[in-house]
């Protein structure tokens, strides 16, 4: 696994944990949302843009994606 892959996985984990806490949902429900809307794929694909910002901003982007696609938190 490359350093970049490790950095992406780290960001994915942090955003996942932050989402659970902010949205006050159990891991299973958060995983369902992340899977349904391919949030881990979004983080991986957009990592170059996301990592220059804060994780809070990245989570805000995730929330925007969910809302734009009819997802509810």
XYZ file of N, CA and C in Angstrom:
219
model
N 0.856 -1.178 0.000
C 0.000 0.000 0.000
C 0.900 1.239 0.000
N 0.607 2.164 -0.881
C 1.414 3.374 -0.983
C 1.068 4.356 0.136
N 1.932 5.333 0.323
C 1.677 6.368 1.332
C 0.383 7.107 1.010
N 0.150 7.377 -0.254
C -1.079 8.070 -0.659
C -2.299 7.231 -0.302
N -2.253 5.931 -0.564
C -3.365 5.046 -0.218
C -3.624 5.038 1.285
N -2.562 5.043 2.060
C -2.700 5.088 3.522
C -3.324 6.406 3.955
N -2.889 7.501 3.331
C -3.454 8.820 3.662
C -4.939 8.890 3.314
N -5.324 8.314 2.185
C -6.736 8.301 1.788
C -7.547 7.477 2.788
N -7.046 6.297 3.132
C -7.751 5.443 4.103
C -7.883 6.143 5.450
N -6.848 6.862 5.854
C -6.892 7.616 7.108
C -8.000 8.667 7.057
N -8.077 9.405 5.956
C -9.102 10.426 5.824
C -10.493 9.784 5.816
N -10.643 8.677 5.103
C -11.928 7.996 5.058
C -12.375 7.587 6.461
N -11.460 7.047 7.240
C -11.776 6.633 8.616
C -12.174 7.822 9.480
N -11.411 8.899 9.386
C -11.717 10.089 10.192
C -13.075 10.671 9.831
N -13.353 10.786 8.542
C -14.629 11.358 8.110
C -15.780 10.456 8.554
N -15.593 9.149 8.445
C -16.606 8.203 8.891
C -16.892 8.376 10.382
N -15.860 8.445 11.201
C -16.035 8.606 12.650
C -16.647 9.966 12.990
N -16.214 11.008 12.295
C -16.778 12.333 12.531
C -18.266 12.367 12.173
N -18.629 11.698 11.085
C -20.024 11.661 10.663
C -20.879 10.955 11.716
N -20.401 9.828 12.215
C -21.147 9.109 13.255
C -21.415 10.001 14.458
N -20.373 10.698 14.868
C -20.499 11.550 16.051
C -21.419 12.742 15.793
N -21.200 13.424 14.683
C -21.992 14.622 14.392
C -23.457 14.285 14.145
N -23.689 13.193 13.443
C -25.049 12.819 13.094
C -25.713 11.955 14.172
N -24.934 11.571 15.170
C -25.431 10.764 16.281
C -26.137 9.491 15.791
N -25.415 8.741 14.937
C -25.960 7.491 14.406
C -24.966 6.368 14.655
N -25.470 5.141 14.748
C -24.564 4.012 14.968
C -23.727 3.720 13.722
N -22.613 3.025 13.902
C -21.723 2.725 12.774
C -22.426 2.029 11.608
N -23.357 1.149 11.905
C -24.045 0.409 10.842
C -24.848 1.351 9.943
N -25.549 2.308 10.550
C -26.335 3.262 9.766
C -25.431 4.189 8.960
N -24.338 4.592 9.566
C -23.380 5.448 8.857
C -22.777 4.686 7.671
N -22.433 3.427 7.899
C -21.872 2.601 6.818
C -22.876 2.449 5.677
N -24.150 2.293 6.011
C -25.182 2.189 4.977
C -25.240 3.453 4.125
N -25.208 4.615 4.777
C -25.212 5.884 4.034
C -23.965 6.030 3.164
N -22.814 5.722 3.745
C -21.570 5.843 2.999
C -21.562 4.902 1.798
N -22.107 3.726 1.973
C -22.145 2.768 0.865
C -23.144 3.208 -0.201
N -24.350 3.576 0.227
C -25.402 3.960 -0.720
C -24.969 5.118 -1.608
N -24.259 6.082 -1.029
C -23.871 7.277 -1.776
C -22.390 7.285 -2.158
N -21.723 6.153 -2.014
C -20.312 5.968 -2.380
C -19.424 7.092 -1.838
N -19.574 7.365 -0.557
C -18.814 8.437 0.075
C -17.332 8.096 0.141
N -17.005 6.833 0.404
C -15.584 6.458 0.435
C -14.957 6.653 -0.943
N -15.713 6.349 -1.994
C -15.228 6.585 -3.355
C -15.027 8.064 -3.634
N -15.967 8.879 -3.150
C -15.842 10.334 -3.302
C -14.576 10.837 -2.628
N -14.331 10.375 -1.398
C -13.141 10.813 -0.663
C -11.881 10.382 -1.405
N -11.878 9.165 -1.898
C -10.714 8.663 -2.625
C -10.483 9.456 -3.910
N -11.556 9.660 -4.660
C -11.440 10.349 -5.946
C -11.075 11.825 -5.791
N -11.569 12.451 -4.752
C -11.358 13.890 -4.550
C -10.308 14.189 -3.483
N -9.541 13.200 -3.096
C -8.579 13.360 -2.007
C -7.651 14.550 -2.217
N -7.173 14.743 -3.428
C -6.227 15.834 -3.694
C -6.815 17.191 -3.319
N -8.102 17.365 -3.517
C -8.753 18.624 -3.137
C -9.131 18.648 -1.668
N -9.593 17.512 -1.160
C -10.079 17.464 0.217
C -8.975 17.598 1.254
N -7.808 17.039 0.973
C -6.781 17.010 2.017
C -6.130 18.366 2.276
N -6.333 19.317 1.393
C -5.772 20.643 1.620
C -6.690 21.502 2.492
N -7.847 20.960 2.783
C -8.819 21.636 3.634
C -8.912 20.871 4.949
N -9.772 21.304 5.821
C -9.954 20.605 7.092
C -10.887 19.411 6.904
N -10.811 18.492 7.843
C -11.725 17.354 7.818
C -13.156 17.829 8.024
N -13.351 18.901 8.760
C -14.685 19.459 8.950
C -15.262 19.921 7.613
N -14.439 20.544 6.791
C -14.898 20.970 5.464
C -15.196 19.768 4.583
N -14.383 18.724 4.697
C -14.628 17.503 3.930
C -15.961 16.881 4.350
N -16.241 16.874 5.642
C -17.520 16.339 6.120
C -18.676 17.204 5.622
N -18.489 18.494 5.572
C -19.522 19.384 5.026
C -19.784 19.044 3.553
N -18.748 18.738 2.800
C -18.916 18.314 1.404
C -19.706 17.016 1.326
N -19.421 16.088 2.229
C -20.162 14.823 2.280
C -21.635 15.101 2.563
N -21.911 15.991 3.491
C -23.298 16.343 3.799
C -23.983 16.959 2.599
N -23.271 17.786 1.839
C -23.822 18.378 0.620
C -24.172 17.300 -0.396
N -23.306 16.305 -0.537
C -23.562 15.201 -1.458
C -24.813 14.433 -1.048
N -24.920 14.138 0.235
C -26.090 13.411 0.723
C -27.367 14.197 0.449
N -27.353 15.481 0.782
C -28.539 16.306 0.592
C -28.889 16.451 -0.882
N -27.885 16.620 -1.730
C -28.133 16.774 -3.169
C -28.723 15.515 -3.786
N -28.454 14.374 -3.150
C -28.951 13.097 -3.680
C -30.129 12.539 -2.898
N -30.735 13.372 -2.063
C -31.931 12.967 -1.345
C -31.674 12.166 -0.083
N -30.423 12.083 0.336
C -30.095 11.370 1.566
C -30.452 12.195 2.772
N -30.858 11.516 3.834
C -31.169 12.238 5.052
C -30.237 11.767 6.170
N -29.857 12.711 6.985
C -28.932 12.427 8.073
C -29.727 12.306 9.357
